């Protein structure tokens, strides 16, 4: 599984005064019509509890240069409240949205399917925000990487 390349995201949610974020690579597109994504969240964590209470989450896609942010929300570096240390705005769904994300999907929870230690959370995308950073951050084989554009001339069989 270490060789499975995943886009690096920070999932965020909020309810009342409580806000939470977590780094996740188990996020993918589910449907174009209606626009839906799924995210896998450990059921023993605070994030799962808060998503259940709020019924909303935002998928913040990180870009090149955001490795420290991924580490903050991944628990690899101690941080009292990483949400207070970064530039966030409140999204249309009430969840924090990272201002510098490559893209952010503001979602409401449509359904939850427990499976083993995690839950598959199906989300309806309510709003999409994008930025100019075209270089997404990915995670593969235990480390962060950046993507480079392929030389399409080499791919053209003509």
mmCIF file of C-alpha atoms in Angstrom:
data_model
loop_
_atom_site.group_PDB
_atom_site.id
_atom_site.type_symbol
_atom_site.label_atom_id
_atom_site.label_comp_id
_atom_site.label_asym_id
_atom_site.label_seq_id
_atom_site.Cartn_x
_atom_site.Cartn_y
_atom_site.Cartn_z
ATOM 1 C CA UNK A 1 0.000 0.000 0.000
ATOM 2 C CA UNK A 2 2.986 2.316 0.465
ATOM 3 C CA UNK A 3 3.336 2.623 -3.299
ATOM 4 C CA UNK A 4 -0.225 3.845 -3.768
ATOM 5 C CA UNK A 5 0.121 7.549 -4.612
ATOM 6 C CA UNK A 6 -2.330 9.801 -2.786
ATOM 7 C CA UNK A 7 -3.083 13.485 -2.962
ATOM 8 C CA UNK A 8 -2.461 15.124 0.413
ATOM 9 C CA UNK A 9 -5.451 16.844 1.988
ATOM 10 C CA UNK A 10 -6.375 18.354 5.312
ATOM 11 C CA UNK A 11 -9.959 17.592 6.273
ATOM 12 C CA UNK A 12 -11.511 20.264 8.488
ATOM 13 C CA UNK A 13 -14.749 20.530 10.415
ATOM 14 C CA UNK A 14 -16.270 22.699 13.121
ATOM 15 C CA UNK A 15 -19.184 22.656 15.510
ATOM 16 C CA UNK A 16 -19.761 25.411 18.029
ATOM 17 C CA UNK A 17 -16.373 26.503 19.356
ATOM 18 C CA UNK A 18 -14.687 23.211 18.442
ATOM 19 C CA UNK A 19 -12.619 23.019 15.263
ATOM 20 C CA UNK A 20 -10.565 20.097 14.086
ATOM 21 C CA UNK A 21 -8.341 19.173 11.164
ATOM 22 C CA UNK A 22 -6.550 16.017 10.089
ATOM 23 C CA UNK A 23 -4.237 15.080 7.252
ATOM 24 C CA UNK A 24 -5.763 12.494 4.930
ATOM 25 C CA UNK A 25 -4.747 10.754 1.725
ATOM 26 C CA UNK A 26 -7.736 8.374 1.667
ATOM 27 C CA UNK A 27 -9.944 10.850 -0.207
ATOM 28 C CA UNK A 28 -11.275 10.394 -3.731
ATOM 29 C CA UNK A 29 -13.904 11.477 -6.214
ATOM 30 C CA UNK A 30 -17.057 9.381 -6.069
ATOM 31 C CA UNK A 31 -19.497 10.992 -8.513
ATOM 32 C CA UNK A 32 -19.602 13.902 -10.957
ATOM 33 C CA UNK A 33 -23.413 14.235 -10.904
ATOM 34 C CA UNK A 34 -24.166 14.956 -8.200
ATOM 35 C CA UNK A 35 -20.640 16.023 -7.219
ATOM 36 C CA UNK A 36 -19.534 13.728 -4.395
ATOM 37 C CA UNK A 37 -16.316 12.665 -2.736
ATOM 38 C CA UNK A 38 -15.512 10.100 -0.094
ATOM 39 C CA UNK A 39 -13.097 10.312 2.788
ATOM 40 C CA UNK A 40 -12.012 7.560 5.162
ATOM 41 C CA UNK A 41 -11.812 8.689 8.799
ATOM 42 C CA UNK A 42 -10.724 6.679 11.844
ATOM 43 C CA UNK A 43 -13.789 6.208 14.044
ATOM 44 C CA UNK A 44 -11.793 6.412 17.295
ATOM 45 C CA UNK A 45 -10.647 9.997 16.689
ATOM 46 C CA UNK A 46 -12.075 13.397 17.541
ATOM 47 C CA UNK A 47 -12.408 14.233 13.847
ATOM 48 C CA UNK A 48 -14.991 11.508 13.333
ATOM 49 C CA UNK A 49 -16.999 12.684 16.339
ATOM 50 C CA UNK A 50 -17.019 16.309 15.187
ATOM 51 C CA UNK A 51 -17.899 15.452 11.584
ATOM 52 C CA UNK A 52 -20.848 13.480 12.937
ATOM 53 C CA UNK A 53 -21.997 16.435 15.029
ATOM 54 C CA UNK A 54 -21.510 19.131 12.394
ATOM 55 C CA UNK A 55 -22.575 17.182 9.321
ATOM 56 C CA UNK A 56 -19.964 19.118 7.340
ATOM 57 C CA UNK A 57 -16.336 18.911 6.319
ATOM 58 C CA UNK A 58 -14.003 20.675 3.934
ATOM 59 C CA UNK A 59 -11.400 18.837 1.873
ATOM 60 C CA UNK A 60 -8.365 21.147 1.556
ATOM 61 C CA UNK A 61 -5.945 19.920 -1.144
ATOM 62 C CA UNK A 62 -2.366 20.841 -0.231
ATOM 63 C CA UNK A 63 0.251 21.965 -2.711
ATOM 64 C CA UNK A 64 4.011 22.096 -3.070
ATOM 65 C CA UNK A 65 5.446 23.850 -0.030
ATOM 66 C CA UNK A 66 2.670 22.689 2.307
ATOM 67 C CA UNK A 67 4.561 19.732 3.780
ATOM 68 C CA UNK A 68 4.748 21.397 7.215
ATOM 69 C CA UNK A 69 0.974 21.814 7.228
ATOM 70 C CA UNK A 70 0.480 18.142 6.387
ATOM 71 C CA UNK A 71 2.831 17.221 9.239
ATOM 72 C CA UNK A 72 1.043 19.521 11.715
ATOM 73 C CA UNK A 73 -2.319 17.907 11.066
ATOM 74 C CA UNK A 74 -0.865 14.414 10.727
ATOM 75 C CA UNK A 75 0.309 14.410 14.323
ATOM 76 C CA UNK A 76 3.987 14.056 13.421
ATOM 77 C CA UNK A 77 4.784 17.417 15.031
ATOM 78 C CA UNK A 78 3.289 18.540 18.323
ATOM 79 C CA UNK A 79 0.944 21.473 17.925
ATOM 80 C CA UNK A 80 -1.576 22.763 20.428
ATOM 81 C CA UNK A 81 -4.005 24.017 17.806
ATOM 82 C CA UNK A 82 -2.711 24.068 14.229
ATOM 83 C CA UNK A 83 -5.898 25.735 12.988
ATOM 84 C CA UNK A 84 -4.966 28.859 14.970
ATOM 85 C CA UNK A 85 -1.531 29.021 13.344
ATOM 86 C CA UNK A 86 -2.662 29.217 9.705
ATOM 87 C CA UNK A 87 -4.778 31.433 7.466
ATOM 88 C CA UNK A 88 -8.281 30.002 7.424
ATOM 89 C CA UNK A 89 -11.655 31.372 6.414
ATOM 90 C CA UNK A 90 -15.025 29.977 7.355
ATOM 91 C CA UNK A 91 -16.454 28.091 4.396
ATOM 92 C CA UNK A 92 -20.056 28.137 3.249
ATOM 93 C CA UNK A 93 -20.584 24.890 5.199
ATOM 94 C CA UNK A 94 -19.231 26.357 8.457
ATOM 95 C CA UNK A 95 -15.979 24.359 8.339
ATOM 96 C CA UNK A 96 -12.577 26.078 8.128
ATOM 97 C CA UNK A 97 -11.113 26.426 4.619
ATOM 98 C CA UNK A 98 -7.345 26.833 4.156
ATOM 99 C CA UNK A 99 -6.838 30.067 2.202
ATOM 100 C CA UNK A 100 -3.761 28.786 0.358
ATOM 101 C CA UNK A 101 -5.056 25.322 -0.593
ATOM 102 C CA UNK A 102 -4.661 24.243 -4.223
ATOM 103 C CA UNK A 103 -8.397 23.565 -4.072
ATOM 104 C CA UNK A 104 -10.995 23.206 -1.349
ATOM 105 C CA UNK A 105 -14.236 21.250 -1.496
ATOM 106 C CA UNK A 106 -16.826 22.499 0.980
ATOM 107 C CA UNK A 107 -19.070 19.520 1.705
ATOM 108 C CA UNK A 108 -22.003 18.257 3.704
ATOM 109 C CA UNK A 109 -22.111 14.661 4.908
ATOM 110 C CA UNK A 110 -24.528 12.522 2.884
ATOM 111 C CA UNK A 111 -23.856 9.101 4.425
ATOM 112 C CA UNK A 112 -21.444 7.186 6.653
ATOM 113 C CA UNK A 113 -20.459 3.526 6.310
ATOM 114 C CA UNK A 114 -18.443 1.979 9.177
ATOM 115 C CA UNK A 115 -15.821 -0.460 7.928
ATOM 116 C CA UNK A 116 -13.264 -1.921 10.310
ATOM 117 C CA UNK A 117 -11.511 0.843 12.243
ATOM 118 C CA UNK A 118 -12.574 3.548 9.804
ATOM 119 C CA UNK A 119 -15.739 5.013 8.364
ATOM 120 C CA UNK A 120 -16.272 5.790 4.702
ATOM 121 C CA UNK A 121 -17.814 9.256 4.772
ATOM 122 C CA UNK A 122 -19.756 10.163 1.622
ATOM 123 C CA UNK A 123 -19.857 13.920 1.078
ATOM 124 C CA UNK A 124 -21.960 16.150 -1.173
ATOM 125 C CA UNK A 125 -19.794 18.935 -2.595
ATOM 126 C CA UNK A 126 -21.571 22.262 -2.037
ATOM 127 C CA UNK A 127 -18.847 24.675 -3.166
ATOM 128 C CA UNK A 128 -15.398 24.509 -4.779
ATOM 129 C CA UNK A 129 -12.649 27.099 -4.309
ATOM 130 C CA UNK A 130 -9.376 27.004 -6.275
ATOM 131 C CA UNK A 131 -6.049 28.861 -6.216
ATOM 132 C CA UNK A 132 -3.277 29.438 -8.711
ATOM 133 C CA UNK A 133 -0.890 26.806 -7.277
ATOM 134 C CA UNK A 134 -0.975 24.071 -9.939
ATOM 135 C CA UNK A 135 1.436 21.765 -8.112
ATOM 136 C CA UNK A 136 -0.378 19.338 -5.795
ATOM 137 C CA UNK A 137 1.386 17.641 -2.914
ATOM 138 C CA UNK A 138 1.298 13.832 -3.012
ATOM 139 C CA UNK A 139 2.376 11.116 -0.597
ATOM 140 C CA UNK A 140 4.010 7.886 -1.734
ATOM 141 C CA UNK A 141 6.328 5.327 -0.153
ATOM 142 C CA UNK A 142 6.413 7.158 3.178
ATOM 143 C CA UNK A 143 7.350 10.598 1.870
ATOM 144 C CA UNK A 144 5.941 13.732 0.278
ATOM 145 C CA UNK A 145 6.537 14.356 -3.423
ATOM 146 C CA UNK A 146 5.600 16.966 -6.021
ATOM 147 C CA UNK A 147 4.290 16.187 -9.475
ATOM 148 C CA UNK A 148 5.962 17.420 -12.649
ATOM 149 C CA UNK A 149 4.230 17.826 -15.996
ATOM 150 C CA UNK A 150 4.985 15.128 -18.541
ATOM 151 C CA UNK A 151 6.599 16.115 -21.829
ATOM 152 C CA UNK A 152 3.654 15.469 -24.134
ATOM 153 C CA UNK A 153 5.906 15.510 -27.216
ATOM 154 C CA UNK A 154 7.446 12.266 -25.982
ATOM 155 C CA UNK A 155 3.993 10.743 -25.566
ATOM 156 C CA UNK A 156 2.774 11.624 -29.073
ATOM 157 C CA UNK A 157 3.233 8.540 -31.314
ATOM 158 C CA UNK A 158 3.398 10.707 -34.489
#
